[in-house]
């Protein structure tokens, strides 16, 4: 473990050079130049490893003392720009400053959906009660509306220009049409909104990817392609194919190629079979990553923390995202530090992350004792109605009132 002495944050901020966003004309010229500039992408082993992940709140300072690669922060657009042209970048800037002081990397994400600021003049609707995952009863704007697309492109450009030349930033984690998180879940009644079609959803995502390819500078992109709902169950595969190419065609590299990291957010040994199959399908094509499905401290409890984090390593993750609550437990923190080192070592040895297992791991004794079983997954995510802590409470559907703190829209 690294022991770190902290400088006052005001001093740390002086270390970080953050260019201010320019005007619209300058932005168009910059975006055009970026499209033709040679990309200066960092070696993959420099940004690979374990990242602590959190939403809307700063990390506990103890996280920065851990010997892991970095931190991953996400927040809603409304928190960044509560009023038009009035920005608050403090959550991201403070994390960057602390990462500079502790030799870490940071992944950044702005989420849309329910987090679009209300000053954006677009039609909204509320997810119907029969909607899947967390989209029921959640408000969101119509994602393909031309005004929303225009305004999202504007904030994406400002976001990219602010951070793309900062060496501490390792990835831009991009967002598109979604309800409450950065994943793909959309409510059932989106089909009733004016202009709906699957093509409208996919074309909106294509515009997101096209823009980020043009403005990313030398940064890799990542995207959570899990949790697609029944309105468009294959959306994750279609996004992946557009960005990196068909998984079974070695000559097709999509519009971004291997700098586009496919991420899934249901890492748990409960879903070992699906995780291994998904990883094997896409790792020949591009870099992949996994985020923990839950935490040992949540009601959606991870019963096999060490087995789950190691599964992320063994299926070829370039990075694994782990929640802060687990990393504040000394036993789990020490184990996670060893996994971080192993991810880097395997990439240095093979030149990329590789799948190291042929079969998913057996369930831990604690998971078996609780009655948990390795569940088959529907598409790219666990079945939407299996948000339960164990088989003793099967099929419990969590709404926003019962979600753990890290997943609740009503955070302190």
One Martini backbone bead per residue (centre of mass of N, CA, C, O) as a GRO file, in nm:
protein
  412
    1UNK     BB    1   0.096   0.035   0.021
    2UNK     BB    2   0.044   0.370  -0.023
    3UNK     BB    3   0.185   0.656   0.115
    4UNK     BB    4   0.009   0.971   0.159
    5UNK     BB    5   0.050   1.317   0.117
    6UNK     BB    6  -0.151   1.597   0.154
    7UNK     BB    7  -0.245   1.859  -0.016
    8UNK     BB    8  -0.392   2.121  -0.065
    9UNK     BB    9  -0.633   2.171  -0.294
   10UNK     BB   10  -0.537   2.448  -0.399
   11UNK     BB   11  -0.259   2.332  -0.485
   12UNK     BB   12  -0.347   2.101  -0.668
   13UNK     BB   13  -0.498   2.274  -0.884
   14UNK     BB   14  -0.236   2.409  -0.998
   15UNK     BB   15  -0.138   2.147  -1.151
   16UNK     BB   16  -0.396   2.171  -1.322
   17UNK     BB   17  -0.466   2.178  -1.667
   18UNK     BB   18  -0.766   2.364  -1.781
   19UNK     BB   19  -0.927   2.429  -2.047
   20UNK     BB   20  -1.131   2.648  -2.180
   21UNK     BB   21  -1.405   2.700  -2.340
   22UNK     BB   22  -1.508   2.790  -2.644
   23UNK     BB   23  -1.645   2.882  -2.912
   24UNK     BB   24  -1.825   2.774  -3.175
   25UNK     BB   25  -1.620   2.822  -3.403
   26UNK     BB   26  -1.376   2.699  -3.258
   27UNK     BB   27  -1.504   2.421  -3.214
   28UNK     BB   28  -1.529   2.339  -3.513
   29UNK     BB   29  -1.229   2.357  -3.577
   30UNK     BB   30  -1.131   2.160  -3.362
   31UNK     BB   31  -1.297   1.916  -3.453
   32UNK     BB   32  -1.169   1.900  -3.734
   33UNK     BB   33  -0.877   1.860  -3.643
   34UNK     BB   34  -0.919   1.602  -3.470
   35UNK     BB   35  -0.997   1.411  -3.703
   36UNK     BB   36  -0.687   1.442  -3.840
   37UNK     BB   37  -0.536   1.380  -3.606
   38UNK     BB   38  -0.308   1.215  -3.446
   39UNK     BB   39  -0.323   0.979  -3.210
   40UNK     BB   40  -0.231   0.988  -2.847
   41UNK     BB   41  -0.225   0.694  -2.720
   42UNK     BB   42  -0.197   0.526  -2.452
   43UNK     BB   43  -0.080   0.274  -2.314
   44UNK     BB   44  -0.270   0.023  -2.187
   45UNK     BB   45  -0.103  -0.036  -1.916
   46UNK     BB   46  -0.146   0.265  -1.799
   47UNK     BB   47  -0.490   0.220  -1.777
   48UNK     BB   48  -0.493  -0.042  -1.642
   49UNK     BB   49  -0.729  -0.201  -1.409
   50UNK     BB   50  -0.842  -0.061  -1.112
   51UNK     BB   51  -1.158   0.103  -1.037
   52UNK     BB   52  -1.312   0.328  -0.866
   53UNK     BB   53  -1.671   0.375  -0.811
   54UNK     BB   54  -1.879   0.677  -0.858
   55UNK     BB   55  -2.164   0.895  -0.773
   56UNK     BB   56  -2.176   1.255  -0.722
   57UNK     BB   57  -1.928   1.186  -0.530
   58UNK     BB   58  -1.673   1.190  -0.347
   59UNK     BB   59  -1.403   1.036  -0.243
   60UNK     BB   60  -1.251   0.878  -0.026
   61UNK     BB   61  -0.927   0.927   0.070
   62UNK     BB   62  -0.849   0.621   0.093
   63UNK     BB   63  -0.859   0.552  -0.209
   64UNK     BB   64  -0.588   0.714  -0.284
   65UNK     BB   65  -0.402   0.501  -0.112
   66UNK     BB   66  -0.434   0.294  -0.312
   67UNK     BB   67  -0.302   0.025  -0.527
   68UNK     BB   68  -0.445   0.163  -0.791
   69UNK     BB   69  -0.521   0.310  -1.086
   70UNK     BB   70  -0.823   0.441  -1.005
   71UNK     BB   71  -1.100   0.653  -1.097
   72UNK     BB   72  -1.471   0.663  -1.130
   73UNK     BB   73  -1.680   0.922  -1.266
   74UNK     BB   74  -2.030   1.012  -1.226
   75UNK     BB   75  -2.274   1.241  -1.378
   76UNK     BB   76  -2.503   1.470  -1.425
   77UNK     BB   77  -2.567   1.730  -1.625
   78UNK     BB   78  -2.724   1.907  -1.409
   79UNK     BB   79  -2.458   1.929  -1.228
   80UNK     BB   80  -2.278   2.081  -1.441
   81UNK     BB   81  -2.551   2.244  -1.585
   82UNK     BB   82  -2.804   2.399  -1.430
   83UNK     BB   83  -2.728   2.637  -1.620
   84UNK     BB   84  -2.679   2.798  -1.883
   85UNK     BB   85  -2.334   2.851  -1.879
   86UNK     BB   86  -2.329   2.707  -1.582
   87UNK     BB   87  -2.051   2.568  -1.427
   88UNK     BB   88  -1.966   2.244  -1.248
   89UNK     BB   89  -1.635   2.084  -1.211
   90UNK     BB   90  -1.548   1.992  -0.917
   91UNK     BB   91  -1.568   1.686  -0.910
   92UNK     BB   92  -1.352   1.637  -1.131
   93UNK     BB   93  -1.119   1.828  -1.043
   94UNK     BB   94  -1.065   1.704  -0.765
   95UNK     BB   95  -0.995   1.420  -0.867
   96UNK     BB   96  -0.757   1.500  -1.041
   97UNK     BB   97  -0.583   1.627  -0.821
   98UNK     BB   98  -0.560   1.362  -0.650
   99UNK     BB   99  -0.436   1.192  -0.878
  100UNK     BB  100  -0.182   1.355  -0.916
  101UNK     BB  101  -0.081   1.317  -0.611
  102UNK     BB  102  -0.119   0.968  -0.654
  103UNK     BB  103  -0.076   0.841  -0.934
  104UNK     BB  104  -0.351   0.857  -1.107
  105UNK     BB  105  -0.649   0.777  -1.262
  106UNK     BB  106  -0.933   0.901  -1.471
  107UNK     BB  107  -1.281   0.853  -1.511
  108UNK     BB  108  -1.536   1.004  -1.723
  109UNK     BB  109  -1.899   1.098  -1.674
  110UNK     BB  110  -2.190   1.194  -1.858
  111UNK     BB  111  -2.530   1.197  -1.792
  112UNK     BB  112  -2.857   1.155  -1.890
  113UNK     BB  113  -3.178   1.161  -1.918
  114UNK     BB  114  -3.289   1.237  -1.609
  115UNK     BB  115  -3.017   1.445  -1.613
  116UNK     BB  116  -3.147   1.656  -1.769
  117UNK     BB  117  -3.189   1.971  -1.791
  118UNK     BB  118  -3.476   2.178  -1.780
  119UNK     BB  119  -3.371   2.402  -1.990
  120UNK     BB  120  -3.424   2.191  -2.189
  121UNK     BB  121  -3.637   2.209  -2.478
  122UNK     BB  122  -3.813   1.917  -2.417
  123UNK     BB  123  -3.977   1.633  -2.427
  124UNK     BB  124  -4.145   1.449  -2.174
  125UNK     BB  125  -4.150   1.136  -1.983
  126UNK     BB  126  -4.291   0.850  -1.812
  127UNK     BB  127  -4.232   0.560  -1.698
  128UNK     BB  128  -4.384   0.281  -1.697
  129UNK     BB  129  -4.467   0.037  -1.463
  130UNK     BB  130  -4.368  -0.205  -1.679
  131UNK     BB  131  -4.084  -0.140  -1.661
  132UNK     BB  132  -3.750  -0.197  -1.672
  133UNK     BB  133  -3.570  -0.199  -1.423
  134UNK     BB  134  -3.538   0.159  -1.341
  135UNK     BB  135  -3.766   0.301  -1.545
  136UNK     BB  136  -3.991   0.315  -1.365
  137UNK     BB  137  -4.120   0.631  -1.302
  138UNK     BB  138  -3.914   0.776  -1.492
  139UNK     BB  139  -3.793   1.058  -1.610
  140UNK     BB  140  -3.764   1.159  -1.966
  141UNK     BB  141  -3.641   1.239  -2.257
  142UNK     BB  142  -3.654   1.248  -2.586
  143UNK     BB  143  -3.366   1.124  -2.739
  144UNK     BB  144  -3.428   1.214  -3.064
  145UNK     BB  145  -3.442   1.500  -3.022
  146UNK     BB  146  -3.293   1.761  -3.180
  147UNK     BB  147  -3.236   1.943  -2.935
  148UNK     BB  148  -3.095   1.735  -2.758
  149UNK     BB  149  -2.871   1.658  -2.951
  150UNK     BB  150  -2.748   1.938  -2.973
  151UNK     BB  151  -2.692   1.982  -2.664
  152UNK     BB  152  -2.518   1.729  -2.622
  153UNK     BB  153  -2.296   1.810  -2.818
  154UNK     BB  154  -2.215   2.060  -2.667
  155UNK     BB  155  -2.129   1.928  -2.393
  156UNK     BB  156  -1.931   1.726  -2.510
  157UNK     BB  157  -1.734   1.933  -2.624
  158UNK     BB  158  -1.668   2.078  -2.361
  159UNK     BB  159  -1.571   1.828  -2.212
  160UNK     BB  160  -1.343   1.746  -2.405
  161UNK     BB  161  -1.181   2.016  -2.407
  162UNK     BB  162  -1.114   2.011  -2.100
  163UNK     BB  163  -0.977   1.685  -2.088
  164UNK     BB  164  -0.812   1.556  -2.341
  165UNK     BB  165  -0.512   1.686  -2.245
  166UNK     BB  166  -0.521   1.517  -1.985
  167UNK     BB  167  -0.313   1.269  -1.851
  168UNK     BB  168  -0.510   1.166  -1.615
  169UNK     BB  169  -0.704   1.099  -1.834
  170UNK     BB  170  -0.810   0.781  -1.971
  171UNK     BB  171  -1.132   0.818  -2.005
  172UNK     BB  172  -1.429   0.827  -2.191
  173UNK     BB  173  -1.754   0.789  -2.071
  174UNK     BB  174  -2.026   0.723  -2.260
  175UNK     BB  175  -2.349   0.867  -2.354
  176UNK     BB  176  -2.702   0.805  -2.414
  177UNK     BB  177  -2.976   0.653  -2.455
  178UNK     BB  178  -3.152   0.684  -2.144
  179UNK     BB  179  -3.261   0.697  -1.823
  180UNK     BB  180  -3.081   0.666  -1.521
  181UNK     BB  181  -2.828   0.564  -1.661
  182UNK     BB  182  -2.546   0.460  -1.868
  183UNK     BB  183  -2.708   0.263  -1.986
  184UNK     BB  184  -2.978   0.109  -2.200
  185UNK     BB  185  -3.229   0.165  -2.046
  186UNK     BB  186  -3.577   0.151  -2.145
  187UNK     BB  187  -3.892   0.218  -2.153
  188UNK     BB  188  -4.180   0.080  -2.269
  189UNK     BB  189  -4.321   0.375  -2.358
  190UNK     BB  190  -4.130   0.470  -2.591
  191UNK     BB  191  -4.314   0.362  -2.829
  192UNK     BB  192  -4.525   0.624  -2.784
  193UNK     BB  193  -4.330   0.816  -2.902
  194UNK     BB  194  -4.252   1.051  -3.107
  195UNK     BB  195  -4.050   0.884  -3.352
  196UNK     BB  196  -4.042   0.594  -3.300
  197UNK     BB  197  -3.757   0.373  -3.328
  198UNK     BB  198  -3.488   0.182  -3.354
  199UNK     BB  199  -3.341   0.372  -3.545
  200UNK     BB  200  -3.357   0.622  -3.364
  201UNK     BB  201  -3.180   0.508  -3.142
  202UNK     BB  202  -2.929   0.422  -3.306
  203UNK     BB  203  -2.876   0.697  -3.447
  204UNK     BB  204  -2.816   0.845  -3.186
  205UNK     BB  205  -2.571   0.675  -3.111
  206UNK     BB  206  -2.408   0.732  -3.366
  207UNK     BB  207  -2.373   1.034  -3.307
  208UNK     BB  208  -2.216   0.999  -3.049
  209UNK     BB  209  -1.978   0.836  -3.167
  210UNK     BB  210  -1.893   1.030  -3.389
  211UNK     BB  211  -1.824   1.266  -3.208
  212UNK     BB  212  -1.615   1.127  -3.020
  213UNK     BB  213  -1.417   1.055  -3.244
  214UNK     BB  214  -1.361   1.367  -3.310
  215UNK     BB  215  -1.306   1.476  -2.978
  216UNK     BB  216  -1.103   1.279  -2.805
  217UNK     BB  217  -0.833   1.259  -2.912
  218UNK     BB  218  -0.616   1.052  -2.699
  219UNK     BB  219  -0.875   0.901  -2.606
  220UNK     BB  220  -1.049   0.667  -2.477
  221UNK     BB  221  -1.341   0.475  -2.506
  222UNK     BB  222  -1.649   0.412  -2.324
  223UNK     BB  223  -1.927   0.160  -2.292
  224UNK     BB  224  -2.239   0.068  -2.169
  225UNK     BB  225  -2.390  -0.247  -2.310
  226UNK     BB  226  -2.605  -0.287  -2.092
  227UNK     BB  227  -2.951  -0.322  -2.015
  228UNK     BB  228  -3.131  -0.400  -2.234
  229UNK     BB  229  -3.447  -0.384  -2.339
  230UNK     BB  230  -3.732  -0.502  -2.505
  231UNK     BB  231  -3.738  -0.263  -2.714
  232UNK     BB  232  -3.396  -0.333  -2.747
  233UNK     BB  233  -3.210  -0.603  -2.699
  234UNK     BB  234  -2.967  -0.547  -2.935
  235UNK     BB  235  -2.823  -0.272  -2.878
  236UNK     BB  236  -2.539  -0.349  -2.781
  237UNK     BB  237  -2.448  -0.493  -3.042
  238UNK     BB  238  -2.499  -0.251  -3.235
  239UNK     BB  239  -2.300  -0.060  -3.105
  240UNK     BB  240  -2.050  -0.238  -3.125
  241UNK     BB  241  -2.050  -0.275  -3.432
  242UNK     BB  242  -2.020   0.026  -3.502
  243UNK     BB  243  -1.753   0.082  -3.334
  244UNK     BB  244  -1.577  -0.221  -3.392
  245UNK     BB  245  -1.744  -0.435  -3.528
  246UNK     BB  246  -1.774  -0.738  -3.620
  247UNK     BB  247  -1.699  -1.009  -3.426
  248UNK     BB  248  -1.653  -1.212  -3.706
  249UNK     BB  249  -1.478  -0.960  -3.847
  250UNK     BB  250  -1.143  -0.878  -3.893
  251UNK     BB  251  -1.199  -0.627  -4.112
  252UNK     BB  252  -1.392  -0.496  -3.897
  253UNK     BB  253  -1.361  -0.163  -3.713
  254UNK     BB  254  -1.537   0.050  -3.748
  255UNK     BB  255  -1.525   0.391  -3.626
  256UNK     BB  256  -1.292   0.321  -3.394
  257UNK     BB  257  -1.222   0.054  -3.253
  258UNK     BB  258  -1.000  -0.045  -2.994
  259UNK     BB  259  -1.063   0.243  -2.842
  260UNK     BB  260  -1.333   0.087  -2.784
  261UNK     BB  261  -1.487   0.011  -2.484
  262UNK     BB  262  -1.646  -0.265  -2.363
  263UNK     BB  263  -1.913  -0.252  -2.118
  264UNK     BB  264  -2.018  -0.434  -1.825
  265UNK     BB  265  -2.268  -0.432  -1.527
  266UNK     BB  266  -2.253  -0.777  -1.417
  267UNK     BB  267  -2.034  -0.852  -1.210
  268UNK     BB  268  -2.067  -1.200  -1.124
  269UNK     BB  269  -2.065  -1.532  -1.042
  270UNK     BB  270  -2.368  -1.572  -1.107
  271UNK     BB  271  -2.279  -1.483  -1.430
  272UNK     BB  272  -2.040  -1.653  -1.556
  273UNK     BB  273  -2.136  -1.765  -1.829
  274UNK     BB  274  -2.209  -1.494  -1.967
  275UNK     BB  275  -1.942  -1.347  -1.922
  276UNK     BB  276  -1.763  -1.541  -2.081
  277UNK     BB  277  -1.915  -1.535  -2.352
  278UNK     BB  278  -1.897  -1.230  -2.401
  279UNK     BB  279  -1.590  -1.203  -2.392
  280UNK     BB  280  -1.520  -1.407  -2.620
  281UNK     BB  281  -1.672  -1.253  -2.844
  282UNK     BB  282  -1.506  -0.953  -2.813
  283UNK     BB  283  -1.187  -0.973  -2.759
  284UNK     BB  284  -1.084  -1.002  -3.058
  285UNK     BB  285  -1.182  -0.696  -3.130
  286UNK     BB  286  -1.150  -0.572  -2.828
  287UNK     BB  287  -1.176  -0.400  -2.554
  288UNK     BB  288  -1.261  -0.486  -2.213
  289UNK     BB  289  -1.517  -0.452  -1.944
  290UNK     BB  290  -1.600  -0.450  -1.582
  291UNK     BB  291  -1.876  -0.417  -1.358
  292UNK     BB  292  -2.014  -0.433  -1.076
  293UNK     BB  293  -2.326  -0.538  -0.970
  294UNK     BB  294  -2.230  -0.512  -0.667
  295UNK     BB  295  -2.218  -0.512  -0.306
  296UNK     BB  296  -2.140  -0.609   0.017
  297UNK     BB  297  -2.324  -0.340   0.126
  298UNK     BB  298  -2.576  -0.429  -0.022
  299UNK     BB  299  -2.881  -0.556  -0.103
  300UNK     BB  300  -2.721  -0.618  -0.364
  301UNK     BB  301  -2.532  -0.877  -0.295
  302UNK     BB  302  -2.201  -0.969  -0.278
  303UNK     BB  303  -2.094  -1.306  -0.201
  304UNK     BB  304  -1.816  -1.300  -0.410
  305UNK     BB  305  -1.574  -1.095  -0.431
  306UNK     BB  306  -1.310  -1.237  -0.513
  307UNK     BB  307  -1.432  -1.405  -0.746
  308UNK     BB  308  -1.537  -1.161  -0.909
  309UNK     BB  309  -1.274  -1.003  -0.958
  310UNK     BB  310  -1.125  -1.244  -1.088
  311UNK     BB  311  -1.316  -1.275  -1.324
  312UNK     BB  312  -1.242  -1.011  -1.459
  313UNK     BB  313  -0.955  -1.100  -1.519
  314UNK     BB  314  -1.011  -1.389  -1.668
  315UNK     BB  315  -1.193  -1.242  -1.912
  316UNK     BB  316  -1.013  -0.975  -2.007
  317UNK     BB  317  -0.989  -0.719  -1.853
  318UNK     BB  318  -0.870  -0.395  -1.859
  319UNK     BB  319  -1.102  -0.323  -1.654
  320UNK     BB  320  -1.222  -0.275  -1.311
  321UNK     BB  321  -1.519  -0.198  -1.135
  322UNK     BB  322  -1.533  -0.072  -0.795
  323UNK     BB  323  -1.673  -0.012  -0.505
  324UNK     BB  324  -1.607   0.176  -0.235
  325UNK     BB  325  -1.717  -0.002  -0.004
  326UNK     BB  326  -1.511  -0.239  -0.058
  327UNK     BB  327  -1.236  -0.064  -0.044
  328UNK     BB  328  -1.287  -0.007   0.280
  329UNK     BB  329  -1.205  -0.304   0.306
  330UNK     BB  330  -0.911  -0.435   0.375
  331UNK     BB  331  -0.933  -0.718   0.251
  332UNK     BB  332  -1.037  -0.621  -0.030
  333UNK     BB  333  -0.817  -0.419  -0.097
  334UNK     BB  334  -0.575  -0.612  -0.108
  335UNK     BB  335  -0.687  -0.794  -0.328
  336UNK     BB  336  -0.729  -0.575  -0.546
  337UNK     BB  337  -0.431  -0.498  -0.576
  338UNK     BB  338  -0.349  -0.772  -0.703
  339UNK     BB  339  -0.532  -0.750  -0.953
  340UNK     BB  340  -0.411  -0.498  -1.073
  341UNK     BB  341  -0.130  -0.620  -1.123
  342UNK     BB  342  -0.227  -0.859  -1.304
  343UNK     BB  343  -0.345  -0.703  -1.535
  344UNK     BB  344  -0.079  -0.566  -1.617
  345UNK     BB  345   0.095  -0.822  -1.653
  346UNK     BB  346  -0.074  -0.955  -1.881
  347UNK     BB  347  -0.050  -0.724  -2.084
  348UNK     BB  348   0.260  -0.724  -2.102
  349UNK     BB  349   0.285  -1.021  -2.199
  350UNK     BB  350   0.047  -1.008  -2.447
  351UNK     BB  351  -0.048  -0.693  -2.527
  352UNK     BB  352  -0.317  -0.799  -2.385
  353UNK     BB  353  -0.604  -0.900  -2.295
  354UNK     BB  354  -0.705  -1.227  -2.165
  355UNK     BB  355  -0.845  -1.532  -2.172
  356UNK     BB  356  -0.798  -1.777  -1.884
  357UNK     BB  357  -1.073  -1.936  -1.931
  358UNK     BB  358  -1.323  -2.206  -1.999
  359UNK     BB  359  -1.465  -2.178  -1.718
  360UNK     BB  360  -1.657  -2.099  -1.483
  361UNK     BB  361  -1.671  -2.044  -1.171
  362UNK     BB  362  -1.740  -2.145  -0.880
  363UNK     BB  363  -1.924  -2.114  -0.626
  364UNK     BB  364  -1.933  -1.997  -0.337
  365UNK     BB  365  -2.010  -2.091  -0.023
  366UNK     BB  366  -2.187  -1.841   0.041
  367UNK     BB  367  -2.368  -1.855  -0.208
  368UNK     BB  368  -2.472  -2.142  -0.160
  369UNK     BB  369  -2.589  -2.088   0.126
  370UNK     BB  370  -2.798  -1.863  -0.004
  371UNK     BB  371  -2.903  -1.998  -0.291
  372UNK     BB  372  -2.732  -1.923  -0.514
  373UNK     BB  373  -2.722  -1.902  -0.872
  374UNK     BB  374  -2.642  -1.962  -1.198
  375UNK     BB  375  -2.769  -1.740  -1.417
  376UNK     BB  376  -2.931  -1.685  -1.686
  377UNK     BB  377  -2.902  -1.464  -1.954
  378UNK     BB  378  -3.065  -1.189  -2.114
  379UNK     BB  379  -2.836  -1.130  -2.306
  380UNK     BB  380  -2.651  -0.850  -2.159
  381UNK     BB  381  -2.833  -0.931  -1.901
  382UNK     BB  382  -2.989  -0.975  -1.642
  383UNK     BB  383  -3.274  -1.039  -1.553
  384UNK     BB  384  -3.485  -0.782  -1.466
  385UNK     BB  385  -3.632  -0.974  -1.220
  386UNK     BB  386  -3.328  -1.037  -1.048
  387UNK     BB  387  -3.313  -0.813  -0.801
  388UNK     BB  388  -3.160  -1.010  -0.583
  389UNK     BB  389  -2.985  -1.131  -0.302
  390UNK     BB  390  -3.153  -1.405  -0.312
  391UNK     BB  391  -3.344  -1.697  -0.324
  392UNK     BB  392  -3.515  -1.602  -0.070
  393UNK     BB  393  -3.578  -1.338  -0.284
  394UNK     BB  394  -3.723  -1.378  -0.554
  395UNK     BB  395  -3.770  -1.136  -0.801
  396UNK     BB  396  -3.693  -0.867  -0.688
  397UNK     BB  397  -3.804  -0.541  -0.749
  398UNK     BB  398  -3.631  -0.250  -0.781
  399UNK     BB  399  -3.675   0.058  -0.674
  400UNK     BB  400  -3.581   0.375  -0.584
  401UNK     BB  401  -3.643   0.312  -0.273
  402UNK     BB  402  -3.458   0.018  -0.268
  403UNK     BB  403  -3.206   0.115  -0.354
  404UNK     BB  404  -2.902   0.160  -0.328
  405UNK     BB  405  -2.728   0.440  -0.289
  406UNK     BB  406  -2.556   0.424  -0.563
  407UNK     BB  407  -2.857   0.378  -0.728
  408UNK     BB  408  -2.992   0.632  -0.621
  409UNK     BB  409  -3.146   0.934  -0.707
  410UNK     BB  410  -3.163   0.983  -0.381
  411UNK     BB  411  -2.915   1.169  -0.282
  412UNK     BB  412  -2.714   1.338  -0.044
   0.00000   0.00000   0.00000
